[in-house]
Amino acid sequence: MMLAPFVQIILQSIGAIVFVVALTRVFGLRSFSKMSGFDFAVTVAIGSVVATTAMSTTTPFWQGALALATLFTVQSVIAQARSRFKGLVDVTDNDPLLIMRDGEILKDNLHRSGMTTGDLVGKLREANALEFSQIRAVVFEPTGDVSVLHGDRMDDRLLDGVLQA
């Protein structure tokens, strides 16, 4: 018996979300972290599979569920391998990039990151930075996030592994 398309979409949407929650319970919350560029890519892929599974009346639910289980499994295997084999981090992750240091914008790095001065200033406002002179460092993280470190002083160990630090 064929379900009406709208009923099928509703049931597949519910099924996809329930299945993602179940997989998250099995694999842990790291499944949706943005600890690395690889994690971010998998999170986007999971969202795409959920959307396709939910909206497609021609793709069987089991195919979407299999794709989701595969993505969760691959992410888990890569995460464990990254912690055991440090060289794998170089393959799966971009390096963080220093955009600003001690109140000075590093123009070459800003350009390299693809950010504009306006983007940077917006991120500074989001971080409640009040004066350029109080900004110790701004780092463009491998996930695309921007970290703003501000205050009177900073432990340089916070910049370990950051390009141009």
Coordinates of N, CA, C and O in Angstrom, one line a residue:
M1 N 0.8 -1.2 0.0 CA 0.0 0.0 0.0 C 0.9 1.3 0.0 O 1.8 1.4 0.8
M2 N 0.6 2.2 -0.9 CA 1.4 3.4 -1.0 C 0.8 4.5 -0.2 O -0.4 4.7 -0.2
L3 N 1.6 5.1 0.6 CA 1.2 6.2 1.5 C 1.1 7.5 0.6 O 1.8 7.7 -0.3
A4 N 0.2 8.4 1.0 CA 0.2 9.7 0.4 C 1.5 10.4 0.6 O 2.1 10.2 1.7
P5 N 2.0 11.1 -0.4 CA 3.4 11.7 -0.2 C 3.5 12.6 1.1 O 4.6 12.5 1.7
F6 N 2.5 13.4 1.5 CA 2.7 14.2 2.7 C 2.8 13.3 3.9 O 3.5 13.6 4.8
V7 N 2.0 12.2 4.0 CA 2.1 11.3 5.1 C 3.5 10.6 5.1 O 4.1 10.5 6.2
Q8 N 4.0 10.2 4.0 CA 5.3 9.6 3.9 C 6.4 10.6 4.4 O 7.3 10.2 5.1
I9 N 6.3 11.8 3.9 CA 7.3 12.9 4.3 C 7.3 13.1 5.8 O 8.3 13.1 6.5
I10 N 6.1 13.1 6.4 CA 5.9 13.3 7.9 C 6.6 12.1 8.6 O 7.4 12.3 9.5
L11 N 6.2 10.9 8.2 CA 6.7 9.7 8.9 C 8.3 9.6 8.7 O 9.0 9.3 9.6
Q12 N 8.8 9.9 7.5 CA 10.2 9.8 7.3 C 11.0 10.9 8.0 O 12.1 10.6 8.5
S13 N 10.4 12.1 8.2 CA 11.0 13.1 8.9 C 11.1 12.7 10.4 O 12.2 12.9 11.0
I14 N 10.0 12.2 10.9 CA 10.0 11.8 12.3 C 11.0 10.6 12.5 O 11.9 10.6 13.4
G15 N 11.0 9.7 11.6 CA 11.9 8.5 11.6 C 13.4 9.0 11.6 O 14.2 8.5 12.3
A16 N 13.7 9.9 10.7 CA 15.1 10.4 10.5 C 15.6 11.1 11.8 O 16.7 10.8 12.3
I17 N 14.7 11.9 12.4 CA 15.1 12.6 13.6 C 15.3 11.6 14.8 O 16.3 11.7 15.5
V18 N 14.4 10.7 14.9 CA 14.5 9.7 16.0 C 15.8 8.8 15.8 O 16.5 8.6 16.7
F19 N 16.1 8.5 14.5 CA 17.3 7.7 14.3 C 18.5 8.5 14.6 O 19.5 8.0 15.1
V20 N 18.6 9.8 14.2 CA 19.7 10.6 14.6 C 19.9 10.7 16.1 O 21.0 10.6 16.6
V21 N 18.8 10.9 16.8 CA 18.9 11.0 18.3 C 19.4 9.6 18.8 O 20.3 9.6 19.7
A22 N 19.0 8.5 18.3 CA 19.5 7.2 18.7 C 21.0 7.1 18.4 O 21.7 6.6 19.3
L23 N 21.4 7.5 17.2 CA 22.8 7.4 16.9 C 23.6 8.3 17.8 O 24.7 7.9 18.2
T24 N 23.1 9.5 18.1 CA 23.8 10.4 19.0 C 24.0 9.8 20.4 O 25.0 9.9 21.0
R25 N 23.0 9.1 20.8 CA 23.1 8.4 22.1 C 24.1 7.3 22.1 O 24.9 7.1 23.1
V26 N 24.3 6.6 21.0 CA 25.2 5.5 20.8 C 26.7 6.1 20.7 O 27.6 5.6 21.4
F27 N 26.8 7.1 19.8 CA 28.1 7.6 19.5 C 28.6 8.8 20.3 O 29.7 9.2 20.3
G28 N 27.7 9.4 21.1 CA 28.0 10.5 21.9 C 27.8 11.9 21.3 O 27.7 12.0 20.1
L29 N 27.8 12.9 22.1 CA 27.5 14.2 21.7 C 28.6 14.8 20.8 O 28.4 15.8 20.0
R30 N 29.8 14.2 20.8 CA 30.9 14.7 19.9 C 30.5 14.6 18.5 O 31.0 15.3 17.6
S31 N 29.4 13.8 18.2 CA 29.0 13.6 16.8 C 28.6 15.0 16.2 O 28.6 15.1 15.0
F32 N 28.2 15.9 17.0 CA 27.8 17.2 16.5 C 28.7 18.3 16.9 O 28.4 19.5 16.8
S33 N 29.9 18.0 17.4 CA 30.9 19.0 17.8 C 31.5 19.6 16.5 O 31.3 19.1 15.4
K34 N 32.1 20.7 16.7 CA 32.9 21.4 15.6 C 34.3 21.4 16.1 O 35.0 22.5 15.9
M35 N 34.8 20.3 16.7 CA 36.2 20.4 17.1 C 37.2 20.4 16.0 O 38.3 20.8 16.2
S36 N 36.8 19.9 14.9 CA 37.7 19.9 13.7 C 36.9 20.2 12.5 O 35.7 20.2 12.5
G37 N 37.6 20.6 11.4 CA 37.0 20.8 10.1 C 36.3 19.5 9.6 O 35.2 19.6 9.0
F38 N 36.9 18.4 10.0 CA 36.2 17.1 9.6 C 34.9 16.9 10.3 O 33.9 16.5 9.7
D39 N 34.9 17.2 11.6 CA 33.6 17.1 12.3 C 32.5 18.0 11.7 O 31.4 17.7 11.6
F40 N 32.9 19.2 11.4 CA 32.0 20.2 10.8 C 31.4 19.6 9.5 O 30.2 19.7 9.2
A41 N 32.3 19.1 8.6 CA 31.9 18.5 7.3 C 30.9 17.3 7.6 O 29.9 17.2 6.8
V42 N 31.2 16.5 8.5 CA 30.3 15.4 8.8 C 28.9 15.9 9.3 O 27.9 15.4 8.9
T43 N 28.9 16.9 10.2 CA 27.7 17.5 10.7 C 26.8 18.0 9.5 O 25.6 17.8 9.5
V44 N 27.5 18.7 8.6 CA 26.8 19.2 7.4 C 26.2 18.0 6.6 O 25.0 18.1 6.1
A45 N 27.0 17.0 6.4 CA 26.6 15.8 5.6 C 25.4 15.2 6.3 O 24.4 14.7 5.6
I46 N 25.4 15.1 7.6 CA 24.3 14.5 8.4 C 23.0 15.3 8.1 O 22.0 14.7 7.9
G47 N 23.2 16.6 8.2 CA 22.0 17.4 7.9 C 21.4 17.2 6.5 O 20.2 17.2 6.3
S48 N 22.3 17.1 5.6 CA 21.9 16.8 4.2 C 21.2 15.5 4.0 O 20.1 15.4 3.4
V49 N 21.7 14.5 4.7 CA 21.1 13.2 4.6 C 19.7 13.2 5.3 O 18.7 12.6 4.8
V50 N 19.6 13.8 6.4 CA 18.3 13.9 7.1 C 17.3 14.6 6.2 O 16.2 14.2 6.1
A51 N 17.7 15.7 5.6 CA 16.8 16.5 4.7 C 16.4 15.7 3.5 O 15.2 15.6 3.2
T52 N 17.3 15.0 2.9 CA 17.0 14.1 1.8 C 16.1 13.0 2.2 O 15.1 12.7 1.5
T53 N 16.4 12.4 3.3 CA 15.5 11.2 3.8 C 14.1 11.7 4.1 O 13.1 11.1 3.8
A54 N 14.1 12.9 4.7 CA 12.7 13.5 5.1 C 11.9 13.9 3.9 O 10.7 13.6 3.8
M55 N 12.5 14.5 2.9 CA 11.8 15.0 1.8 C 11.6 14.1 0.5 O 10.7 14.4 -0.3
S56 N 12.4 13.1 0.4 CA 12.3 12.3 -0.8 C 11.2 11.2 -0.6 O 11.3 10.4 0.3
T57 N 10.4 11.1 -1.6 CA 9.4 10.1 -1.6 C 9.8 8.9 -2.4 O 9.2 7.8 -2.5
T58 N 11.0 9.1 -3.1 CA 11.5 8.0 -3.9 C 12.7 7.3 -3.3 O 13.0 6.2 -3.7
T59 N 13.3 7.9 -2.2 CA 14.4 7.2 -1.5 C 13.9 6.5 -0.3 O 13.2 7.1 0.5
P60 N 14.1 5.2 -0.3 CA 13.6 4.4 0.9 C 14.2 4.9 2.2 O 15.4 5.3 2.2
F61 N 13.5 4.8 3.3 CA 14.0 5.3 4.6 C 15.3 4.5 4.9 O 16.2 5.1 5.5
W62 N 15.3 3.2 4.7 CA 16.5 2.4 5.1 C 17.8 2.9 4.4 O 18.8 2.8 5.0
Q63 N 17.7 3.5 3.2 CA 18.9 4.0 2.6 C 19.4 5.3 3.4 O 20.6 5.4 3.6
G64 N 18.5 6.1 3.8 CA 18.9 7.3 4.6 C 19.5 6.9 5.9 O 20.5 7.4 6.4
A65 N 18.8 5.9 6.5 CA 19.3 5.4 7.8 C 20.7 4.8 7.7 O 21.6 5.0 8.5
L66 N 20.9 4.0 6.6 CA 22.2 3.4 6.4 C 23.3 4.5 6.2 O 24.4 4.4 6.7
A67 N 23.0 5.5 5.4 CA 23.9 6.6 5.2 C 24.2 7.3 6.5 O 25.4 7.7 6.8
L68 N 23.2 7.6 7.3 CA 23.5 8.2 8.6 C 24.3 7.4 9.5 O 25.3 7.9 10.1
A69 N 24.0 6.1 9.6 CA 24.9 5.2 10.4 C 26.3 5.1 9.9 O 27.3 5.1 10.7
T70 N 26.5 5.2 8.6 CA 27.8 5.2 8.0 C 28.6 6.5 8.4 O 29.7 6.4 8.8
L71 N 27.9 7.6 8.3 CA 28.5 8.9 8.7 C 28.9 8.9 10.1 O 30.1 9.3 10.5
F72 N 28.1 8.5 11.0 CA 28.4 8.5 12.4 C 29.6 7.5 12.7 O 30.4 7.9 13.5
T73 N 29.6 6.4 12.0 CA 30.6 5.4 12.3 C 32.0 5.9 11.8 O 33.0 5.8 12.5
V74 N 32.0 6.5 10.5 CA 33.2 7.0 10.0 C 33.7 8.1 10.9 O 34.9 8.2 11.2
Q75 N 32.9 9.0 11.3 CA 33.3 10.1 12.2 C 33.9 9.6 13.5 O 35.0 10.1 13.9
S76 N 33.3 8.6 14.1 CA 33.8 8.0 15.3 C 35.2 7.3 15.1 O 36.1 7.5 15.9
V77 N 35.3 6.6 14.0 CA 36.6 5.9 13.7 C 37.7 7.0 13.4 O 38.8 6.9 14.0
I78 N 37.4 8.0 12.6 CA 38.4 9.1 12.4 C 38.7 9.8 13.7 O 39.9 10.1 13.9
A79 N 37.8 10.1 14.5 CA 38.0 10.8 15.8 C 39.0 10.0 16.6 O 39.9 10.5 17.2
Q80 N 38.8 8.7 16.7 CA 39.7 7.8 17.5 C 41.0 7.7 16.9 O 42.1 7.8 17.6
A81 N 41.1 7.6 15.6 CA 42.4 7.6 14.8 C 43.1 8.9 15.0 O 44.4 8.9 15.2
R82 N 42.4 10.0 15.0 CA 43.1 11.3 15.2 C 43.8 11.4 16.5 O 44.8 12.0 16.6
S83 N 43.2 10.8 17.5 CA 43.8 10.9 18.9 C 45.0 9.9 19.0 O 45.8 10.1 19.8
R84 N 45.0 8.9 18.2 CA 46.2 8.0 18.2 C 47.3 8.3 17.2 O 48.4 8.0 17.5
F85 N 46.9 8.8 16.1 CA 47.9 9.1 15.1 C 47.9 10.6 14.8 O 47.1 11.1 14.0
K86 N 48.9 11.3 15.4 CA 48.9 12.8 15.3 C 49.0 13.3 13.8 O 48.5 14.3 13.5
G87 N 49.6 12.5 12.9 CA 49.8 12.9 11.6 C 48.4 13.0 10.9 O 48.3 13.8 9.9
L88 N 47.4 12.3 11.3 CA 46.1 12.3 10.7 C 45.4 13.7 11.0 O 44.6 14.1 10.1
V89 N 45.8 14.3 12.0 CA 45.2 15.7 12.3 C 45.6 16.6 11.2 O 44.8 17.4 10.7
D90 N 46.9 16.5 10.7 CA 47.3 17.3 9.6 C 46.5 17.1 8.3 O 46.3 18.0 7.5
V91 N 46.0 15.9 8.1 CA 45.3 15.5 6.9 C 43.8 16.0 7.0 O 43.3 16.4 6.1
T92 N 43.2 15.9 8.2 CA 41.8 16.1 8.4 C 41.5 17.6 8.8 O 40.3 18.0 8.6
D93 N 42.4 18.3 9.3 CA 42.1 19.7 9.8 C 42.9 20.8 9.1 O 44.1 20.6 8.7
N94 N 42.3 21.9 9.1 CA 43.0 23.1 8.7 C 43.7 23.6 10.0 O 43.3 23.3 11.1
D95 N 44.7 24.4 9.8 CA 45.4 25.0 11.0 C 44.7 26.3 11.3 O 44.2 27.1 10.5
P96 N 44.6 26.6 12.6 CA 44.1 27.9 13.0 C 45.1 29.0 12.6 O 46.3 28.8 12.4
L97 N 44.5 30.2 12.3 CA 45.3 31.3 11.7 C 45.1 32.5 12.6 O 44.0 32.9 12.9
L98 N 46.2 33.2 13.0 CA 46.2 34.4 13.8 C 45.8 35.6 12.9 O 46.5 35.8 11.9
I99 N 44.8 36.3 13.3 CA 44.3 37.4 12.5 C 44.7 38.7 13.1 O 44.8 39.7 12.5
M100 N 44.8 38.7 14.5 CA 45.1 40.0 15.2 C 46.0 39.6 16.4 O 45.8 38.6 17.0
R101 N 47.0 40.5 16.7 CA 47.8 40.2 17.9 C 48.1 41.6 18.5 O 48.5 42.5 17.9
D102 N 47.9 41.6 19.8 CA 48.1 42.8 20.6 C 47.6 44.1 20.0 O 48.3 45.1 19.9
G103 N 46.3 44.0 19.6 CA 45.6 45.2 19.1 C 45.9 45.5 17.6 O 45.3 46.5 17.1
E104 N 46.8 44.8 17.0 CA 47.1 45.1 15.6 C 46.6 44.0 14.7 O 46.7 42.8 14.9
I105 N 45.9 44.4 13.6 CA 45.3 43.5 12.6 C 46.5 43.0 11.7 O 47.3 43.9 11.2
L106 N 46.6 41.8 11.5 CA 47.6 41.2 10.6 C 46.9 41.1 9.2 O 46.3 40.1 8.9
K107 N 47.1 42.1 8.4 CA 46.4 42.3 7.2 C 46.6 41.1 6.2 O 45.6 40.6 5.6
D108 N 47.8 40.6 6.1 CA 48.0 39.4 5.2 C 47.2 38.2 5.7 O 46.6 37.5 4.8
N109 N 47.2 38.0 7.0 CA 46.4 36.8 7.5 C 44.9 37.1 7.4 O 44.2 36.1 7.1
L110 N 44.5 38.3 7.6 CA 43.1 38.6 7.4 C 42.7 38.3 6.0 O 41.6 37.7 5.7
H111 N 43.5 38.7 5.0 CA 43.2 38.5 3.6 C 43.2 37.0 3.3 O 42.3 36.4 2.6
R112 N 44.2 36.3 3.9 CA 44.3 34.8 3.7 C 43.1 34.1 4.2 O 42.7 33.1 3.6
S113 N 42.5 34.6 5.3 CA 41.4 33.9 5.9 C 40.1 34.1 5.0 O 39.1 33.4 5.2
G114 N 40.1 35.1 4.2 CA 38.9 35.5 3.4 C 38.0 36.4 4.2 O 36.9 36.7 3.7
M115 N 38.4 36.9 5.3 CA 37.6 37.8 6.1 C 37.9 39.2 5.7 O 39.0 39.5 5.2
T116 N 36.9 40.1 5.9 CA 37.2 41.5 5.7 C 37.4 42.2 7.0 O 37.1 41.6 8.1
T117 N 37.8 43.4 7.0 CA 37.9 44.2 8.3 C 36.6 44.3 8.9 O 36.5 44.2 10.2
G118 N 35.5 44.5 8.1 CA 34.2 44.6 8.7 C 33.8 43.3 9.4 O 33.1 43.3 10.4
D119 N 34.1 42.1 8.8 CA 33.8 40.8 9.4 C 34.5 40.8 10.8 O 34.0 40.3 11.8
L120 N 35.8 41.2 10.8 CA 36.6 41.1 12.0 C 36.0 42.0 13.1 O 35.8 41.6 14.2
V121 N 35.7 43.2 12.7 CA 35.1 44.2 13.7 C 33.8 43.6 14.2 O 33.5 43.7 15.4
G122 N 33.0 43.0 13.4 CA 31.7 42.4 13.9 C 32.0 41.3 14.9 O 31.3 41.2 15.9
K123 N 33.0 40.5 14.6 CA 33.4 39.4 15.6 C 33.9 40.0 16.9 O 33.6 39.4 18.0
L124 N 34.6 41.1 16.8 CA 35.1 41.8 18.0 C 33.9 42.3 18.9 O 33.9 42.1 20.1
R125 N 32.9 42.8 18.2 CA 31.7 43.3 18.9 C 31.0 42.1 19.5 O 30.6 42.2 20.7
E126 N 30.9 41.0 18.8 CA 30.2 39.8 19.4 C 30.9 39.3 20.6 O 30.3 38.8 21.5
A127 N 32.2 39.5 20.7 CA 33.0 39.1 21.8 C 33.1 40.1 22.9 O 33.8 40.0 23.9
N128 N 32.3 41.2 22.8 CA 32.3 42.3 23.8 C 33.6 42.9 23.9 O 34.0 43.4 25.0
A129 N 34.4 43.0 22.9 CA 35.7 43.7 23.0 C 35.4 45.2 22.9 O 34.5 45.6 22.2
L130 N 36.1 45.9 23.8 CA 35.8 47.4 23.9 C 36.8 48.3 23.3 O 36.6 49.4 22.9
E131 N 38.1 47.8 23.3 CA 39.2 48.6 22.8 C 40.2 47.6 22.0 O 40.5 46.6 22.5
F132 N 40.7 48.1 20.9 CA 41.7 47.3 20.2 C 42.9 47.0 21.1 O 43.5 46.0 21.0
S133 N 43.2 48.0 21.9 CA 44.4 47.8 22.8 C 44.3 46.7 23.8 O 45.2 46.2 24.3
Q134 N 43.0 46.3 24.1 CA 42.8 45.2 25.0 C 42.7 43.8 24.3 O 42.6 42.8 25.0
I135 N 42.8 43.8 23.0 CA 42.7 42.5 22.3 C 44.1 41.9 22.2 O 45.0 42.5 21.7
R136 N 44.2 40.8 22.8 CA 45.5 40.1 22.8 C 45.7 39.3 21.6 O 46.7 39.2 21.0
A137 N 44.6 38.6 21.1 CA 44.7 37.8 19.9 C 43.3 37.5 19.3 O 42.3 37.4 20.1
V138 N 43.3 37.4 18.0 CA 42.1 36.9 17.3 C 42.5 35.7 16.4 O 43.5 35.9 15.7
V139 N 41.9 34.6 16.6 CA 42.2 33.4 15.9 C 41.1 32.9 15.0 O 40.0 32.8 15.5
F140 N 41.4 32.7 13.7 CA 40.4 32.1 12.8 C 40.6 30.6 13.0 O 41.6 30.0 12.6
E141 N 39.6 29.9 13.6 CA 39.7 28.5 13.9 C 39.5 27.6 12.7 O 38.9 28.0 11.8
P142 N 39.9 26.3 12.8 CA 39.7 25.4 11.7 C 38.3 25.2 11.3 O 38.0 24.7 10.2
T143 N 37.4 25.4 12.3 CA 36.0 25.2 12.0 C 35.3 26.4 11.4 O 34.1 26.4 11.0
G144 N 36.0 27.5 11.2 CA 35.5 28.7 10.7 C 35.0 29.7 11.8 O 34.7 30.8 11.5
D145 N 35.1 29.2 13.0 CA 34.7 30.1 14.2 C 35.9 31.1 14.4 O 37.0 30.9 13.9
V146 N 35.6 32.2 15.0 CA 36.6 33.2 15.3 C 36.7 33.4 16.8 O 35.7 33.6 17.5
S147 N 37.9 33.1 17.4 CA 38.1 33.3 18.8 C 38.7 34.6 19.1 O 39.8 35.0 18.4
V148 N 38.2 35.4 20.0 CA 38.7 36.7 20.4 C 39.2 36.6 21.8 O 38.4 36.3 22.7
L149 N 40.5 36.8 22.0 CA 41.1 36.7 23.4 C 41.4 38.1 23.8 O 42.2 38.8 23.1
H150 N 40.7 38.6 24.8 CA 41.0 40.0 25.2 C 41.1 40.1 26.7 O 40.6 39.2 27.4
G151 N 41.8 41.1 27.2 CA 42.0 41.3 28.6 C 43.4 42.0 28.8 O 44.0 42.5 27.8
D152 N 43.8 42.0 30.0 CA 45.1 42.7 30.3 C 46.3 41.9 29.9 O 47.3 42.4 29.5
R153 N 46.2 40.5 30.0 CA 47.3 39.7 29.6 C 46.8 38.3 29.1 O 45.7 38.0 29.2
M154 N 47.7 37.6 28.4 CA 47.4 36.3 27.8 C 48.5 35.4 28.0 O 49.7 35.7 27.7
D155 N 48.2 34.1 28.3 CA 49.2 33.1 28.3 C 49.5 32.6 26.9 O 48.6 32.2 26.2
D156 N 50.7 32.7 26.4 CA 51.0 32.4 25.0 C 50.8 31.0 24.7 O 50.7 30.7 23.5
R157 N 50.6 30.1 25.6 CA 50.3 28.7 25.3 C 48.9 28.6 24.6 O 48.6 27.6 23.9
L158 N 48.1 29.6 24.8 CA 46.8 29.6 24.1 C 46.9 29.7 22.6 O 46.0 29.4 21.8
L159 N 48.1 30.1 22.1 CA 48.4 30.2 20.7 C 49.2 29.0 20.1 O 49.7 29.1 19.0
D160 N 49.4 28.0 20.9 CA 50.2 26.8 20.4 C 49.4 26.2 19.2 O 48.2 26.0 19.3
G161 N 50.2 26.0 18.2 CA 49.6 25.4 16.9 C 48.9 26.4 16.0 O 48.5 26.0 15.0
V162 N 48.9 27.7 16.4 CA 48.3 28.7 15.6 C 49.3 29.2 14.6 O 50.4 29.6 15.0
L163 N 48.9 29.3 13.3 CA 49.8 29.8 12.3 C 50.1 31.2 12.5 O 49.2 32.0 12.8
Q164 N 51.4 31.6 12.3 CA 51.8 33.0 12.5 C 51.7 33.5 13.9 O 51.5 34.7 14.1
A165 N 51.7 32.7 14.9 CA 51.5 33.1 16.2 C 52.9 33.6 16.8 O 53.9 33.0 16.5

